[in-house]
Amino acid sequence: MLKTSFHFIGRLSTRTSQHVAGSWIMERMLTLSAASLRLPRCSGPRGELNGGRADPRNGHLYVMHLLLTHGADPNIRDGQGFNTLHLVTHSSAVMPLLYMLQQPVAVDEADSDGHTALMWAAYQGDGLSVELLLAHGASVTTRDHAGLSPLHWAVVKGSVVCIKHLLLAGADFNAREEQGKTPRDMADELKASAPLSRALQDANFNEYGQRVQASFSPRVTMGIIFAFPLVVLSISFSAFGILEWYFAWPLFLALFAAMQITTVKVLLADKPMADRVVTSPYFAAIISASLVIVAYAWLTRLVIGAPGHLVSQALFLASLLGCVFTFVKAIRTDPGYVPRVDAEEMKEQIEELTDQGRLNGTNWCIFCMVRKPLRSKHCRQCNRCVGRFDHHCPWIWNCVGFNNHRYFLLFVLTLIMGVIFFDRLAYFYIIENAPPATPGEGLTLCNISETMCRGAALDGFLLACAAWATLQLSWTFILGCSQLWQVARQMSTYEVSNLGRYGYMGGRGGTSLRDQSGAVRGSTVFVPMPDTEADFSHLPPPPGGGGHPHAHQHHRCGALGRICSALGAAITGPVFRLVGLDQFTKGRAVSGMARAGRDQNPFDLGVVKNCSDFWCGAPGVDYMHLYEVPPEGWPAYRRKLAAGGRGYVPVAREEV
């Protein structure tokens, strides 16, 4: 009866009711039979099965956990030569794979055809599983019986993400299989050159599979990046004081474009193409150069030229010093990276979450391999999990998290104040020192604004500085207002976005990170690998690929609609990302802000207390290790901490 039940549980569907019932039945049967050590085998439609391997292909994590805790052997092979690790990889379920990798299994164990788990993951286009296997030491140099490496199989699938991960892990781009074909040869034969080229570009490799080298040393590159904007802005603003505006504007745009191209194509050529600029100090260098030039204009012109406005002078100086200080602190302060743990503690945490039925992408990060605290998120640019994550800001060259959020908001607010008082002083300087406007022939600044006309005649450099500073006021004002509103609501930008996308602050739920990230699309049904000795031009489509490797999307808007959509995305997308307004437009951020006013927020303590916690700190709250909302609720928990209590201590789930 026990053998039959193992087989029955292994074939259960993924519906929740059956899963729970199956787990309960299995636990009772194992308890009654005092099962331990090795479980018996049973026959199935795919050959002999061991009790511990009836569920892996379906990704039933907690049934697997139950079987393994009662002595199931994960290394026994079935009739096709698959062990439990292979079958879990077939499921493309990353959390069961993570759990299985903590068991005594060989990560490079091959099946009867020589395929390792990494080869299967690469063939299925499962980027998360590939990255997880590589993090646990899977070899990129192993070959199957046909001489194919994991990189060959990733090329067969045409998976950009898998190819990229394997290249970065050191896969041999020139490895040849038995018939002498390299991954490039297979890509050409399968008409999959585009994914391979894209992967090479994303990984920052050239077409020959060699890593692109840096043009300068890191220190020299850093110095050039910070000096470049200062030189470009100085020359451009000086040109407005020397040349006519219709010459100065094209020069400014040309210099700025040259700086952008040189930075991306030369100075940062050794960085991966994805987020090449966002992860560099380029935007922070622009802010630094702007602060230096504005301070120079104030010292050389406004201090002497507008002496009767001491209050505005003092407020501008205070804003400037505060802006510089908080800007540097926001850059240099650890935003709140979740600390990594050693292998033993990591295994204990995984076992604990599995025992509690909570091993999923909401509670565990497979990239950092750490348990995720509440309100944290993995930052793709920093490649770290950040406590109470708000957003990644390229202007401060850092994430905005629990530790540096105050510095970031103070930087934005002091920047706004500084721009306002700088413009005020520049206005008084022009009014008190500039000659009367003398309109010329044709369209000039005098036809637009008399003050600007007089300012251009008096000091074009100062007018250009004021215009540049006012341009920054547009996005910083919106950003500052939204940040203050979120602070009053005890919410972060990330949580507001989640409200619009998923309906609640913590992001999308699910039993695996694959469900949340969408990294594996389409069907996850197991499809056998093709015969490795066959002609590769006749390979069937890999799992999840549909019937056609180059599926087309049909739009209802017609050609004109597609053109308009493409132009809109190409123009507004980079501009909004550049000035920080994308947080209000991407996804369903606007609806998230609307819902934030009426949906329940477990951390909301009222406007006064929320602001006090943000600016003065929340005593006793450690966002690096906050894993639970206490049963009594957040307000009661905070009152208990204020009274000197220990707070919430999580315990393991009780047996039922």
XYZ file of C-alpha atoms in Angstrom:
656
model
C 0.000 0.000 0.000
C 2.879 2.385 0.821
C 4.434 1.899 -2.619
C 1.155 2.647 -4.351
C 0.635 5.746 -2.265
C 4.088 7.072 -3.172
C 3.222 6.683 -6.819
C -0.188 8.303 -6.296
C 1.241 11.319 -4.489
C 3.859 11.755 -7.187
C 1.227 12.056 -9.897
C -0.949 14.592 -8.069
C -1.727 17.747 -9.970
C -0.584 21.128 -8.703
C -4.009 22.154 -7.407
C -3.776 23.390 -3.833
C -6.458 21.156 -2.327
C -4.884 17.998 -3.743
C -1.424 19.168 -2.745
C -2.453 19.746 0.871
C -4.452 16.527 1.038
C -1.603 14.558 -0.530
C 0.902 16.025 1.919
C -1.351 15.141 4.866
C -1.920 11.579 3.627
C 1.791 11.116 2.980
C 2.764 12.382 6.418
C 0.261 10.134 8.162
C 1.323 7.064 6.168
C 4.989 7.695 6.820
C 4.335 8.187 10.504
C 2.224 5.055 10.790
C 4.735 2.952 8.905
C 7.702 4.451 10.806
C 9.378 4.995 7.483
C 13.038 5.832 7.751
C 16.295 5.400 5.921
C 15.574 4.436 2.276
C 12.085 4.333 0.844
C 11.044 1.479 -1.456
C 10.862 1.737 -5.199
C 7.689 1.632 -7.248
C 7.056 1.281 -10.948
C 5.679 4.139 -13.009
C 4.959 5.100 -16.598
C 8.506 6.457 -17.076
C 10.248 3.503 -15.456
C 11.211 2.636 -11.912
C 10.741 5.432 -9.408
C 11.998 5.929 -5.900
C 9.550 7.402 -3.413
C 11.663 10.528 -3.107
C 11.491 11.204 -6.852
C 7.787 10.862 -7.522
C 7.214 14.586 -7.078
C 10.293 16.500 -8.363
C 9.191 16.755 -11.988
C 5.977 18.445 -10.835
C 7.865 20.745 -8.472
C 6.040 19.628 -5.309
C 8.549 21.150 -2.903
C 6.894 20.302 0.393
C 6.087 16.704 -0.533
C 9.739 16.320 -1.558
C 10.761 17.804 1.783
C 8.498 15.392 3.634
C 9.908 12.382 1.787
C 13.514 13.444 2.287
C 13.039 14.049 5.996
C 11.791 10.460 6.257
C 14.853 9.014 4.560
C 14.212 9.087 0.808
C 17.418 8.814 -1.241
C 17.705 11.646 -3.828
C 20.582 9.957 -5.667
C 18.733 6.838 -6.865
C 18.136 6.843 -10.630
C 14.949 5.908 -12.452
C 14.684 3.818 -15.609
C 15.822 6.747 -17.789
C 18.883 7.440 -15.685
C 17.486 10.582 -14.037
C 18.144 11.335 -10.404
C 16.109 13.761 -8.318
C 18.204 16.784 -9.286
C 17.568 16.150 -12.992
C 13.832 15.803 -12.451
C 13.620 18.970 -10.367
C 15.459 20.824 -13.124
C 12.908 19.535 -15.643
C 10.150 21.244 -13.636
C 11.770 24.698 -14.041
C 10.688 25.366 -10.452
C 13.543 27.260 -8.885
C 12.660 26.857 -5.203
C 12.505 23.041 -5.313
C 15.828 23.201 -7.156
C 17.271 25.441 -4.445
C 16.094 23.005 -1.792
C 17.484 19.997 -3.653
C 20.891 21.658 -4.006
C 21.125 21.720 -0.213
C 20.854 17.918 -0.166
C 23.776 15.474 -0.618
C 23.557 15.384 -4.426
C 26.320 15.880 -7.001
C 25.532 19.020 -8.992
C 27.355 17.695 -12.095
C 25.876 14.184 -12.018
C 24.970 13.142 -15.588
C 22.006 11.116 -16.796
C 22.285 8.103 -19.098
C 22.987 10.393 -22.097
C 25.591 12.453 -20.278
C 23.313 15.455 -19.676
C 23.871 17.342 -16.437
C 21.276 19.450 -14.650
C 22.948 22.577 -16.050
C 22.557 21.260 -19.604
C 18.867 20.601 -19.000
C 18.322 24.068 -17.565
C 20.172 25.666 -20.494
C 18.175 23.643 -23.033
C 14.907 24.673 -21.389
C 15.898 28.347 -21.438
C 15.515 28.511 -17.666
C 17.746 31.440 -16.762
C 16.982 31.310 -13.044
C 17.875 27.639 -12.761
C 21.062 28.183 -14.772
C 22.129 31.000 -12.468
C 21.270 28.973 -9.377
C 23.194 25.914 -10.577
C 26.209 28.048 -11.458
C 26.110 29.630 -8.001
C 26.312 26.132 -6.527
C 29.378 25.194 -8.556
C 27.941 23.548 -11.670
C 30.631 23.054 -14.312
C 30.348 24.869 -17.653
C 32.965 22.619 -19.272
C 31.244 19.231 -18.949
C 30.242 17.431 -22.159
C 27.484 14.948 -22.893
C 27.981 11.804 -24.971
C 27.755 13.840 -28.182
C 30.365 16.335 -27.004
C 27.832 19.119 -26.388
C 28.515 21.596 -23.596
C 25.893 23.583 -21.640
C 26.620 26.538 -23.937
C 25.753 24.427 -26.993
C 22.384 23.561 -25.446
C 21.686 27.184 -24.536
C 22.313 28.104 -28.175
C 19.922 25.344 -29.283
C 17.219 26.985 -27.179
C 18.215 30.466 -28.289
C 18.013 31.769 -24.722
C 19.789 35.110 -24.390
C 19.785 34.973 -20.593
C 21.212 31.444 -20.388
C 23.921 32.151 -22.956
C 24.878 35.315 -21.083
C 25.121 33.541 -17.714
C 27.240 30.744 -19.169
C 29.608 33.154 -20.905
C 30.083 35.170 -17.726
C 30.749 31.916 -15.853
C 33.626 31.085 -18.208
C 32.060 28.799 -20.812
C 34.321 28.040 -23.785
C 32.893 29.868 -26.790
C 35.083 27.843 -29.153
C 34.291 24.396 -27.720
C 33.539 21.834 -30.448
C 31.218 18.875 -30.254
C 31.873 15.514 -31.947
C 31.058 16.846 -35.420
C 33.350 19.848 -34.912
C 30.625 22.465 -34.429
C 31.117 25.392 -32.085
C 28.193 27.246 -30.471
C 28.563 29.871 -33.225
C 28.314 27.184 -35.924
C 25.181 25.770 -34.326
C 23.629 29.225 -34.036
C 24.214 29.854 -37.748
C 22.809 26.452 -38.677
C 19.713 26.892 -36.499
C 19.227 30.510 -37.629
C 19.651 31.609 -34.021
C 22.470 34.092 -34.548
C 20.412 37.011 -33.238
C 20.005 35.634 -29.679
C 23.686 34.705 -29.568
C 24.761 38.162 -30.718
C 22.456 39.793 -28.190
C 23.839 37.625 -25.393
C 27.417 38.467 -26.383
C 26.551 42.152 -26.334
C 24.785 41.956 -22.963
C 27.725 40.064 -21.462
C 30.131 42.570 -23.050
C 31.906 40.039 -25.261
C 32.935 40.625 -28.851
C 31.756 38.455 -31.739
C 34.653 36.054 -31.161
C 33.630 35.350 -27.575
C 36.360 37.468 -26.009
C 35.658 39.899 -23.193
C 35.899 43.568 -24.190
C 38.809 45.221 -22.385
C 38.718 48.608 -20.661
C 40.307 51.556 -22.440
C 41.789 52.948 -19.206
C 42.433 51.838 -15.661
C 39.475 52.109 -13.242
C 40.997 55.113 -11.460
C 41.664 57.004 -14.687
C 38.201 56.159 -16.001
C 36.614 57.467 -12.805
C 38.565 60.702 -13.003
C 37.621 61.296 -16.638
C 33.937 60.600 -15.980
C 33.833 63.171 -13.169
C 35.872 65.761 -15.091
C 34.000 65.406 -18.397
C 30.686 67.062 -17.347
C 32.527 69.905 -15.624
C 34.451 70.723 -18.798
C 31.430 70.362 -21.090
C 29.103 72.479 -18.934
C 31.769 75.159 -18.410
C 32.441 75.498 -22.139
C 28.747 75.396 -23.015
C 27.697 78.032 -20.471
C 30.620 80.264 -21.421
C 29.527 80.012 -25.059
C 26.208 81.637 -24.146
C 28.149 84.683 -22.970
C 30.257 84.873 -26.132
C 28.126 83.615 -29.025
C 24.627 84.357 -30.173
C 22.029 81.996 -28.778
C 21.444 80.309 -32.157
C 25.132 79.302 -32.174
C 25.421 78.546 -28.461
C 22.492 76.124 -28.338
C 23.756 73.808 -31.129
C 27.214 73.858 -29.540
C 25.753 72.886 -26.170
C 23.757 69.999 -27.667
C 26.738 68.802 -29.717
C 29.081 68.826 -26.718
C 26.545 67.034 -24.539
C 25.970 64.371 -27.201
C 29.725 63.913 -27.639
C 30.121 63.485 -23.880
C 27.330 60.913 -23.794
C 28.699 58.880 -26.708
C 32.289 58.997 -25.464
C 31.274 57.907 -21.983
C 29.141 54.996 -23.169
C 31.224 53.764 -26.094
C 34.753 54.410 -24.797
C 34.988 54.977 -21.049
C 32.414 52.314 -20.121
C 33.131 49.949 -22.999
C 34.207 47.163 -20.629
C 30.868 47.147 -18.782
C 27.864 45.011 -19.797
C 25.562 46.875 -22.151
C 22.498 46.462 -19.934
C 22.437 49.309 -17.396
C 25.917 50.374 -18.473
C 25.320 54.037 -17.655
C 22.909 53.559 -14.746
C 25.459 51.591 -12.729
C 28.262 54.079 -13.450
C 28.994 57.428 -11.715
C 28.059 59.325 -14.892
C 24.851 60.930 -13.572
C 26.432 61.648 -10.197
C 29.255 63.390 -12.077
C 26.707 65.638 -13.820
C 25.229 66.622 -10.447
C 28.720 67.252 -9.052
C 29.677 69.436 -12.014
C 26.416 71.370 -11.739
C 27.017 72.087 -8.045
C 30.568 73.289 -8.737
C 29.495 75.599 -11.566
C 26.557 77.057 -9.622
C 28.810 77.662 -6.604
C 31.363 79.353 -8.883
C 28.697 81.614 -10.411
C 27.430 82.563 -6.962
C 30.884 83.376 -5.596
C 32.079 85.368 -8.618
C 28.848 87.231 -9.414
C 25.995 87.076 -6.939
C 27.884 87.620 -3.681
C 29.233 90.923 -4.963
C 26.501 91.878 -7.438
C 23.505 91.386 -5.103
C 24.794 92.560 -1.707
C 21.491 93.791 -0.307
C 19.851 90.383 0.000
C 21.608 88.854 2.986
C 18.766 86.520 3.945
C 18.619 84.991 0.469
C 22.418 84.788 0.398
C 22.513 82.967 3.736
C 19.704 80.593 2.793
C 21.363 79.772 -0.516
C 24.695 79.101 1.187
C 23.003 76.844 3.746
C 21.148 75.018 0.966
C 24.342 74.599 -1.060
C 26.350 73.222 1.847
C 23.489 70.960 2.909
C 23.039 69.731 -0.648
C 26.727 68.880 -1.033
C 26.877 67.143 2.353
C 23.742 65.021 1.879
C 24.709 64.244 -1.722
C 28.048 62.803 -0.606
C 26.437 60.930 2.297
C 23.737 59.446 0.052
C 26.453 58.143 -2.271
C 28.822 56.777 0.349
C 26.333 55.367 2.867
C 25.458 51.689 2.693
C 21.772 51.786 1.678
C 21.032 48.793 3.878
C 22.369 45.739 2.097
C 21.005 42.555 3.621
C 24.051 40.767 5.094
C 25.094 37.502 3.523
C 25.493 34.372 5.618
C 27.809 31.381 5.460
C 26.844 28.100 3.827
C 25.824 26.406 7.068
C 23.521 29.208 8.181
C 22.091 29.482 4.675
C 21.168 25.800 4.723
C 19.537 26.210 8.138
C 17.464 29.147 6.905
C 16.313 27.211 3.840
C 15.322 24.251 5.996
C 13.475 26.541 8.390
C 11.506 28.229 5.612
C 10.703 24.864 4.075
C 9.452 23.539 7.412
C 7.218 26.602 7.695
C 5.922 26.202 4.140
C 7.332 29.589 3.143
C 10.266 28.851 0.851
C 9.321 31.091 -2.074
C 10.520 34.160 -3.909
C 8.868 36.480 -1.425
C 11.002 35.169 1.446
C 14.215 34.050 -0.291
C 16.467 35.702 -2.859
C 18.166 33.200 -5.141
C 20.560 35.858 -6.456
C 21.985 36.942 -3.085
C 21.189 33.586 -1.451
C 19.786 35.311 1.630
C 16.473 35.385 3.426
C 14.589 38.504 2.382
C 13.350 40.768 5.171
C 9.993 42.464 4.878
C 9.990 45.551 2.616
C 13.286 44.523 0.997
C 14.001 43.962 -2.688
C 16.840 42.666 -4.809
C 18.347 45.528 -6.805
C 19.360 44.341 -10.246
C 21.864 47.176 -10.697
C 23.635 46.689 -7.352
C 23.082 42.905 -7.350
C 22.225 43.015 -3.647
C 19.076 42.879 -1.551
C 18.339 46.218 0.117
C 16.356 46.640 3.338
C 13.251 48.828 3.047
C 14.104 49.353 -0.591
C 12.813 52.530 -2.246
C 14.477 52.645 -5.677
C 17.836 52.647 -7.409
C 18.882 56.228 -8.146
C 21.591 56.799 -10.774
C 21.906 60.446 -9.673
C 23.436 59.361 -6.359
C 25.147 56.289 -7.850
C 23.512 54.133 -5.219
C 20.326 52.459 -4.083
C 17.934 54.328 -1.828
C 17.216 52.139 1.173
C 16.741 52.150 4.908
C 20.163 53.588 5.814
C 20.469 56.421 3.284
C 16.845 57.340 2.506
C 16.974 60.375 4.812
C 20.139 61.645 3.149
C 18.576 61.186 -0.275
C 15.401 63.087 0.587
C 17.375 65.875 2.267
C 19.536 66.094 -0.849
C 16.442 66.532 -3.022
C 14.869 69.110 -0.688
C 18.052 71.165 -0.280
C 18.576 71.027 -4.031
C 15.081 72.457 -4.560
C 15.696 75.214 -2.010
C 19.097 75.994 -3.475
C 17.715 76.363 -7.004
C 14.922 78.656 -5.780
C 17.279 80.988 -3.912
C 19.868 80.912 -6.703
C 17.218 81.979 -9.214
C 16.038 84.679 -6.817
C 19.541 86.087 -6.407
C 20.183 85.871 -10.155
C 16.961 87.815 -10.779
C 17.975 90.607 -8.382
C 21.475 90.650 -9.861
C 20.090 91.171 -13.370
C 17.516 93.779 -12.308
C 20.061 95.823 -10.360
C 23.004 95.630 -12.768
C 21.787 94.989 -16.315
C 21.197 97.851 -18.786
C 17.706 98.369 -20.224
C 16.633 95.903 -22.874
C 17.259 96.896 -26.476
C 15.181 94.649 -28.754
C 16.809 93.868 -32.061
C 15.402 92.765 -35.358
C 13.758 89.366 -35.617
C 12.952 86.937 -32.813
C 15.195 87.476 -29.774
C 15.027 86.851 -26.047
C 13.625 90.356 -25.659
C 10.442 89.181 -27.376
C 10.108 86.370 -24.822
C 11.197 87.944 -21.523
C 12.659 91.341 -20.762
C 14.532 89.961 -17.756
C 16.117 87.187 -19.809
C 16.981 89.704 -22.502
C 18.748 91.944 -19.999
C 20.426 88.927 -18.380
C 21.786 87.719 -21.719
C 23.220 91.151 -22.404
C 24.746 91.391 -18.927
C 26.075 87.879 -18.303
C 25.196 84.976 -20.583
C 27.134 82.527 -18.389
C 24.999 83.353 -15.335
C 21.776 83.164 -17.347
C 22.750 79.733 -18.673
C 23.557 78.549 -15.123
C 20.179 79.754 -13.878
C 18.361 78.099 -16.779
C 20.199 74.801 -16.192
C 19.410 74.909 -12.466
C 15.749 75.690 -13.149
C 15.567 72.704 -15.491
C 16.562 70.447 -12.587
C 13.820 72.025 -10.499
C 11.159 70.445 -12.730
C 11.844 66.825 -11.808
C 13.235 67.376 -8.319
C 10.058 69.187 -7.235
C 7.839 66.295 -8.349
C 10.217 63.771 -6.815
C 10.395 65.660 -3.533
C 6.609 65.965 -3.224
C 6.076 62.276 -3.962
C 8.748 61.260 -1.462
C 7.217 63.400 1.290
C 3.794 61.913 0.585
C 5.207 58.381 0.755
C 6.992 59.130 4.022
C 3.711 60.351 5.519
C 2.059 57.121 4.362
C 4.917 54.871 5.625
C 5.466 53.524 2.114
C 8.315 53.305 -0.371
C 8.332 53.886 -4.109
C 8.672 50.137 -4.606
C 5.642 49.415 -2.425
C 3.502 52.009 -4.199
C 4.439 50.395 -7.506
C 3.508 46.965 -6.125
C 0.086 48.240 -5.102
C -0.606 49.215 -8.689
C 0.841 46.061 -10.233
C -0.233 43.334 -7.821
C -2.729 44.859 -5.412
C -0.634 44.773 -2.239
C 2.603 46.252 -0.978
C 4.822 43.185 -0.792
C 4.782 42.317 -4.478
C 3.339 39.360 -6.268
C 2.890 36.170 -4.312
C 3.666 32.698 -5.518
C 5.426 29.487 -4.656
C 8.501 30.252 -6.725
C 10.539 33.201 -7.871
C 9.872 32.026 -11.397
C 6.204 32.916 -10.905
C 7.100 36.420 -9.785
C 9.782 37.368 -12.295
C 8.413 35.776 -15.430
C 11.904 34.601 -16.277
C 10.542 31.353 -17.688
C 7.613 31.873 -19.993
C 5.292 29.491 -21.664
C 4.844 25.833 -20.875
C 6.976 24.107 -18.287
C 5.945 20.649 -19.423
C 8.925 18.322 -19.689
C 10.008 17.611 -23.258
C 12.829 15.119 -23.841
C 16.057 16.323 -25.374
C 16.447 15.507 -29.045
C 18.737 12.771 -30.217
C 22.196 14.240 -29.830
C 23.420 12.434 -32.931
C 20.772 13.934 -35.220
C 21.238 16.833 -37.598
C 20.814 20.009 -35.581
C 18.858 21.692 -38.341
C 15.963 19.358 -37.584
C 15.854 19.896 -33.830
C 12.343 20.216 -32.419
C 11.453 23.436 -30.604
C 12.638 23.460 -26.984
C 10.170 23.444 -24.107
C 8.101 26.593 -23.906
C 9.070 27.681 -27.350
C 5.730 27.021 -28.943
C 5.633 25.617 -32.412
C 7.606 28.366 -34.048
C 10.895 29.768 -32.739
C 10.169 33.216 -34.101
C 6.588 33.856 -33.099
C 5.039 37.070 -34.322
C 2.853 39.407 -32.317
C -0.157 40.924 -34.001
C -1.214 44.394 -32.981
C -4.723 45.691 -33.360
C -3.580 49.265 -33.859
C -2.094 48.722 -37.298
C 1.177 50.045 -38.669
C 0.503 53.656 -37.645
C -0.268 52.620 -34.083
C 2.915 50.582 -33.845
C 4.979 53.479 -35.189
C 3.443 55.931 -32.720
C 3.919 53.527 -29.816
C 7.541 52.901 -30.758
C 8.283 56.621 -31.106
C 6.584 57.397 -27.828
C 8.508 54.705 -25.983
C 11.805 55.680 -27.626
C 11.430 59.357 -26.740
C 9.622 59.458 -23.410
C 11.143 56.318 -21.897
C 14.801 57.444 -21.706
C 13.815 61.017 -20.829
C 11.551 59.922 -17.976
C 14.180 57.493 -16.686
C 16.798 60.235 -16.878
C 14.849 62.712 -14.753
C 13.334 60.125 -12.413
C 9.723 60.438 -13.559
C 9.485 56.828 -14.744
C 8.381 55.782 -11.254
C 5.102 57.623 -11.918
C 4.506 56.237 -15.413
C 5.844 52.678 -15.687
C 3.560 49.749 -15.043
C 0.582 50.786 -12.934
C 2.364 53.198 -10.636
C -0.381 55.816 -10.889
C -3.072 53.359 -9.839
C -0.773 52.234 -7.035
C -0.589 55.781 -5.691
C -4.382 55.989 -5.856
C -4.809 52.688 -4.006
C -2.234 53.660 -1.395
C -4.703 56.132 0.027
C -7.362 53.544 0.755
C -5.735 50.102 0.985
C -4.640 48.724 4.331
C -0.998 49.353 5.193
C 0.190 47.244 8.148
C 3.074 49.656 8.838
C 0.998 52.865 8.851
C 1.039 54.498 12.303
C -0.413 57.843 11.303
C 1.202 60.840 9.640
C 2.948 62.188 12.746
C 4.390 58.849 13.855
C 5.331 57.871 10.297
C 7.299 61.088 9.831
C 8.882 60.715 13.273
C 10.019 57.178 12.459
C 11.512 58.301 9.167
C 13.410 61.358 10.363
C 14.326 60.231 13.891
C 14.522 56.482 13.376
C 12.239 53.719 14.586
C 13.612 52.466 17.941
C 14.009 48.714 18.067
C 13.088 48.093 14.425
C 15.830 46.371 12.419
C 14.794 46.260 8.769
C 17.773 44.023 8.019
C 16.224 41.200 10.067
C 12.500 41.959 10.048
C 10.838 38.844 8.671
C 7.335 38.923 10.174
C 4.460 41.287 10.810
C 3.693 40.338 14.421
C 0.316 38.683 15.069
C -0.734 41.548 17.350
C -0.155 44.007 14.519
C 2.504 46.604 13.837
C 1.132 49.387 16.092
C 0.913 47.040 19.105
C 4.385 45.724 18.338
C 5.813 49.248 18.290
C 4.105 50.110 21.584
C 5.632 46.999 23.115
C 9.083 48.018 21.915
C 8.622 51.522 23.289
C 7.731 50.015 26.674
C 10.961 48.009 26.704
C 9.596 44.675 25.523
C 11.502 42.167 23.412
C 9.155 42.526 20.507
C 8.235 39.735 18.152
C 10.220 36.494 18.236
C 9.134 34.137 15.424
C 8.761 30.450 16.223
C 8.563 27.421 13.994
C 5.200 26.239 12.764
C 3.518 23.868 15.181
C 2.817 20.292 14.216
C -0.796 19.527 13.303
